[in-house]
PDB file of C-alpha atoms in Angstrom:
ATOM      1  CA  UNK A1384     -19.664  -7.343  13.325  1.00 51.00           C
ATOM      2  CA  UNK A1385     -21.432  -8.817  10.360  1.00 70.00           C
ATOM      3  CA  UNK A1386     -18.376 -10.799   9.223  1.00 75.00           C
ATOM      4  CA  UNK A1387     -17.230 -11.631  12.753  1.00 80.00           C
ATOM      5  CA  UNK A1388     -13.854 -10.007  12.105  1.00 76.00           C
ATOM      6  CA  UNK A1389     -11.961  -7.732  14.486  1.00 77.00           C
ATOM      7  CA  UNK A1390     -11.824  -4.018  13.813  1.00 81.00           C
ATOM      8  CA  UNK A1391      -8.214  -2.944  13.389  1.00 85.00           C
ATOM      9  CA  UNK A1392      -8.814   0.779  13.354  1.00 86.00           C
ATOM     10  CA  UNK A1393     -11.007   3.674  12.381  1.00 84.00           C
ATOM     11  CA  UNK A1394      -9.791   6.352   9.995  1.00 82.00           C
ATOM     12  CA  UNK A1395     -11.794   9.584  10.064  1.00 80.00           C
ATOM     13  CA  UNK A1396     -12.918  11.110   6.798  1.00 75.00           C
ATOM     14  CA  UNK A1397     -10.756  14.051   5.825  1.00 68.00           C
ATOM     15  CA  UNK A1398     -10.832  16.094   2.663  1.00 61.00           C
ATOM     16  CA  UNK A1399      -7.684  15.983   0.530  1.00 52.00           C
ATOM     17  CA  UNK A1400      -5.951  13.515   2.855  1.00 47.00           C
ATOM     18  CA  UNK A1401      -4.598  11.635  -0.123  1.00 47.00           C
ATOM     19  CA  UNK A1402      -2.378  14.524  -1.119  1.00 48.00           C
ATOM     20  CA  UNK A1403       0.505  12.278  -2.172  1.00 44.00           C
ATOM     21  CA  UNK A1404      -0.332   9.816   0.596  1.00 49.00           C
ATOM     22  CA  UNK A1405       2.086  11.422   3.032  1.00 49.00           C
ATOM     23  CA  UNK A1406      -0.277  12.276   5.847  1.00 53.00           C
ATOM     24  CA  UNK A1407       1.432   9.971   8.320  1.00 51.00           C
ATOM     25  CA  UNK A1408       4.860  11.478   7.707  1.00 53.00           C
ATOM     26  CA  UNK A1409       3.816  15.099   7.603  1.00 54.00           C
ATOM     27  CA  UNK A1410       1.375  14.842  10.519  1.00 48.00           C
ATOM     28  CA  UNK A1411      -1.272  16.882   8.673  1.00 53.00           C
ATOM     29  CA  UNK A1412      -4.017  16.756   9.858  1.00 66.00           C
ATOM     30  CA  UNK A1413      -2.837  15.348  13.191  1.00 79.00           C
ATOM     31  CA  UNK A1414      -6.005  13.397  14.028  1.00 81.00           C
ATOM     32  CA  UNK A1415      -5.874  11.510  10.723  1.00 82.00           C
ATOM     33  CA  UNK A1416      -2.155  10.798  11.058  1.00 81.00           C
ATOM     34  CA  UNK A1417      -2.712   9.469  14.581  1.00 85.00           C
ATOM     35  CA  UNK A1418      -5.538   7.252  13.339  1.00 87.00           C
ATOM     36  CA  UNK A1419      -3.215   5.693  10.745  1.00 87.00           C
ATOM     37  CA  UNK A1420      -0.466   5.200  13.356  1.00 86.00           C
ATOM     38  CA  UNK A1421      -2.921   3.577  15.782  1.00 88.00           C
ATOM     39  CA  UNK A1422      -4.277   1.295  13.060  1.00 89.00           C
ATOM     40  CA  UNK A1423      -0.732   0.334  12.048  1.00 87.00           C
ATOM     41  CA  UNK A1424       0.031  -0.592  15.663  1.00 86.00           C
ATOM     42  CA  UNK A1425      -3.198  -2.573  15.843  1.00 88.00           C
ATOM     43  CA  UNK A1426      -2.168  -4.539  12.763  1.00 86.00           C
ATOM     44  CA  UNK A1427       1.197  -5.358  14.340  1.00 85.00           C
ATOM     45  CA  UNK A1428      -0.342  -6.461  17.638  1.00 84.00           C
ATOM     46  CA  UNK A1429      -3.059  -8.508  15.938  1.00 81.00           C
ATOM     47  CA  UNK A1430      -0.368 -10.864  14.660  1.00 71.00           C
ATOM     48  CA  UNK A1431       0.445 -11.902  18.222  1.00 69.00           C
ATOM     49  CA  UNK A1432       3.726 -13.745  18.547  1.00 66.00           C
ATOM     50  CA  UNK A1433       3.550 -15.005  14.977  1.00 66.00           C
ATOM     51  CA  UNK A1434       6.920 -14.781  13.228  1.00 67.00           C
ATOM     52  CA  UNK A1435       5.421 -15.021   9.745  1.00 65.00           C
ATOM     53  CA  UNK A1436       4.371 -12.213   7.486  1.00 71.00           C
ATOM     54  CA  UNK A1437       0.920 -10.778   7.265  1.00 81.00           C
ATOM     55  CA  UNK A1438      -1.045 -10.124   4.112  1.00 84.00           C
ATOM     56  CA  UNK A1439      -3.663  -7.392   4.075  1.00 84.00           C
ATOM     57  CA  UNK A1440      -5.970  -6.672   1.172  1.00 85.00           C
ATOM     58  CA  UNK A1441      -7.551  -3.256   0.808  1.00 85.00           C
ATOM     59  CA  UNK A1442     -10.418  -3.077  -1.646  1.00 83.00           C
ATOM     60  CA  UNK A1443     -13.714  -1.359  -2.253  1.00 82.00           C
ATOM     61  CA  UNK A1444     -16.623  -1.716  -4.657  1.00 81.00           C
ATOM     62  CA  UNK A1445     -16.056   1.693  -6.209  1.00 83.00           C
ATOM     63  CA  UNK A1446     -13.267   3.944  -7.392  1.00 79.00           C
ATOM     64  CA  UNK A1447     -12.305   6.989  -5.397  1.00 80.00           C
ATOM     65  CA  UNK A1448     -13.061   5.334  -2.057  1.00 82.00           C
ATOM     66  CA  UNK A1449      -9.562   5.944  -0.669  1.00 83.00           C
ATOM     67  CA  UNK A1450      -7.821   2.602  -1.197  1.00 86.00           C
ATOM     68  CA  UNK A1451      -4.525   4.170  -2.292  1.00 88.00           C
ATOM     69  CA  UNK A1452      -4.669   6.635   0.597  1.00 87.00           C
ATOM     70  CA  UNK A1453      -5.275   3.881   3.145  1.00 89.00           C
ATOM     71  CA  UNK A1454      -2.642   1.534   1.723  1.00 91.00           C
ATOM     72  CA  UNK A1455       0.054   4.185   1.417  1.00 92.00           C
ATOM     73  CA  UNK A1456      -0.528   5.591   4.895  1.00 90.00           C
ATOM     74  CA  UNK A1457      -0.654   2.176   6.557  1.00 91.00           C
ATOM     75  CA  UNK A1458       2.542   1.272   4.697  1.00 92.00           C
ATOM     76  CA  UNK A1459       4.214   4.448   5.921  1.00 91.00           C
ATOM     77  CA  UNK A1460       2.960   3.855   9.467  1.00 88.00           C
ATOM     78  CA  UNK A1461       4.325   0.314   9.503  1.00 90.00           C
ATOM     79  CA  UNK A1462       7.591   1.267   7.794  1.00 90.00           C
ATOM     80  CA  UNK A1463       8.478   3.951  10.316  1.00 85.00           C
ATOM     81  CA  UNK A1464       8.116   1.422  13.162  1.00 87.00           C
ATOM     82  CA  UNK A1465      10.654  -0.848  11.433  1.00 89.00           C
ATOM     83  CA  UNK A1466       8.226  -3.305   9.843  1.00 90.00           C
ATOM     84  CA  UNK A1467       9.167  -4.433   6.356  1.00 92.00           C
ATOM     85  CA  UNK A1468       6.301  -3.602   4.022  1.00 94.00           C
ATOM     86  CA  UNK A1469       5.674  -4.394   0.375  1.00 95.00           C
ATOM     87  CA  UNK A1470       2.742  -2.595  -1.199  1.00 95.00           C
ATOM     88  CA  UNK A1471       1.557  -4.233  -4.401  1.00 94.00           C
ATOM     89  CA  UNK A1472      -0.263  -1.968  -6.839  1.00 92.00           C
ATOM     90  CA  UNK A1473      -3.054  -3.967  -8.416  1.00 87.00           C
ATOM     91  CA  UNK A1474      -5.259  -1.200  -9.792  1.00 83.00           C
ATOM     92  CA  UNK A1475      -4.874  -1.609 -13.549  1.00 80.00           C
ATOM     93  CA  UNK A1476      -7.631   0.905 -14.346  1.00 81.00           C
ATOM     94  CA  UNK A1477      -6.002   3.886 -12.646  1.00 82.00           C
ATOM     95  CA  UNK A1478      -2.618   3.041 -11.106  1.00 85.00           C
ATOM     96  CA  UNK A1479      -1.586   5.632  -8.495  1.00 87.00           C
ATOM     97  CA  UNK A1480       0.865   4.106  -6.050  1.00 90.00           C
ATOM     98  CA  UNK A1481       3.884   4.965  -8.190  1.00 91.00           C
ATOM     99  CA  UNK A1482       2.794   8.619  -8.185  1.00 90.00           C
ATOM    100  CA  UNK A1483       2.232   8.664  -4.435  1.00 92.00           C
ATOM    101  CA  UNK A1484       5.777   7.475  -3.783  1.00 93.00           C
ATOM    102  CA  UNK A1485       7.330   9.263  -6.787  1.00 92.00           C
ATOM    103  CA  UNK A1486       8.476   6.039  -8.461  1.00 93.00           C
ATOM    104  CA  UNK A1487       8.639   4.975 -12.116  1.00 90.00           C
ATOM    105  CA  UNK A1488       5.877   2.708 -13.416  1.00 88.00           C
ATOM    106  CA  UNK A1489       7.778   1.174 -16.335  1.00 84.00           C
ATOM    107  CA  UNK A1490       7.711  -2.336 -14.878  1.00 84.00           C
ATOM    108  CA  UNK A1491       5.519  -3.880 -12.232  1.00 89.00           C
ATOM    109  CA  UNK A1492       2.840  -6.413 -11.428  1.00 90.00           C
ATOM    110  CA  UNK A1493       1.325  -6.432 -14.927  1.00 89.00           C
ATOM    111  CA  UNK A1494       4.643  -7.268 -16.580  1.00 88.00           C
ATOM    112  CA  UNK A1495       5.280 -10.047 -14.054  1.00 88.00           C
ATOM    113  CA  UNK A1496       1.832 -11.557 -14.579  1.00 87.00           C
ATOM    114  CA  UNK A1497       2.023 -11.344 -18.376  1.00 87.00           C
ATOM    115  CA  UNK A1498       5.528 -12.811 -18.607  1.00 88.00           C
ATOM    116  CA  UNK A1499       6.020 -16.234 -20.159  1.00 89.00           C
ATOM    117  CA  UNK A1500       9.050 -16.819 -17.929  1.00 89.00           C
ATOM    118  CA  UNK A1501       8.833 -19.135 -14.917  1.00 89.00           C
ATOM    119  CA  UNK A1502       8.518 -17.154 -11.666  1.00 83.00           C
ATOM    120  CA  UNK A1503      11.924 -18.401 -10.540  1.00 86.00           C
ATOM    121  CA  UNK A1504      13.513 -16.724 -13.575  1.00 88.00           C
ATOM    122  CA  UNK A1505      11.812 -13.330 -13.159  1.00 85.00           C
ATOM    123  CA  UNK A1506      13.852 -10.401 -11.895  1.00 82.00           C
ATOM    124  CA  UNK A1507      11.659  -9.333  -8.962  1.00 85.00           C
ATOM    125  CA  UNK A1508      14.357  -6.977  -7.692  1.00 83.00           C
ATOM    126  CA  UNK A1509      13.962  -4.864 -10.835  1.00 81.00           C
ATOM    127  CA  UNK A1510      10.198  -4.534 -10.319  1.00 88.00           C
ATOM    128  CA  UNK A1511      10.122  -3.985  -6.540  1.00 93.00           C
ATOM    129  CA  UNK A1512      11.210  -0.454  -5.700  1.00 93.00           C
ATOM    130  CA  UNK A1513      12.497   1.107  -2.501  1.00 95.00           C
ATOM    131  CA  UNK A1514      10.684   4.227  -1.328  1.00 94.00           C
ATOM    132  CA  UNK A1515      12.069   7.119   0.708  1.00 92.00           C
ATOM    133  CA  UNK A1516      10.275   5.638   3.740  1.00 92.00           C
ATOM    134  CA  UNK A1517      12.438   3.215   5.726  1.00 93.00           C
ATOM    135  CA  UNK A1518      11.479  -0.453   5.229  1.00 95.00           C
ATOM    136  CA  UNK A1519       8.759   0.395   2.684  1.00 95.00           C
ATOM    137  CA  UNK A1520       8.852  -1.060  -0.832  1.00 96.00           C
ATOM    138  CA  UNK A1521       6.384  -0.833  -3.709  1.00 96.00           C
ATOM    139  CA  UNK A1522       5.643  -3.182  -6.584  1.00 94.00           C
ATOM    140  CA  UNK A1523       3.817  -0.759  -8.869  1.00 93.00           C
ATOM    141  CA  UNK A1524       1.090  -1.860 -11.249  1.00 91.00           C
ATOM    142  CA  UNK A1525       3.225  -1.358 -14.308  1.00 89.00           C
ATOM    143  CA  UNK A1526       1.699  -0.822 -17.709  1.00 83.00           C
ATOM    144  CA  UNK A1527      -1.304  -3.058 -18.311  1.00 72.00           C
ATOM    145  CA  UNK A1528      -1.477  -4.665 -21.759  1.00 67.00           C
ATOM    146  CA  UNK A1529      -5.110  -4.124 -22.639  1.00 58.00           C
ATOM    147  CA  UNK A1530      -4.745  -6.090 -25.887  1.00 53.00           C
ATOM    148  CA  UNK A1531      -4.793  -9.413 -24.023  1.00 50.00           C
TER     149      UNK A1531
END
């Protein structure tokens, strides 16, 4: 434990697990789905009796490391056990979360961050989208304005 942080779970490497990020729902392959469910439970129990929300950041130093797969499957795992989850898509180079959950990407995080409006005046309900997974919502990346 180099960082002195608890391990919340171990996800085995599986080829093509990210196929639309629905491993947890479809139970294919079963060992990977179970690993995501166990990690989701570990996240819930790590909060203890805290009533507040929990923020998790999933990142890696390189593309293609499985961030979208991990985030979408943990979101699904937490959503199906009645935890409210908001996944925020922050990958402006290659946004994928909207594809994983079959959502439009017309508006999202980029538009909110680039807006001149005060945060209180922004329509967050228009940007945050409900998925077909209970209790799971996504704020997609949106369309980054690379001219800035």
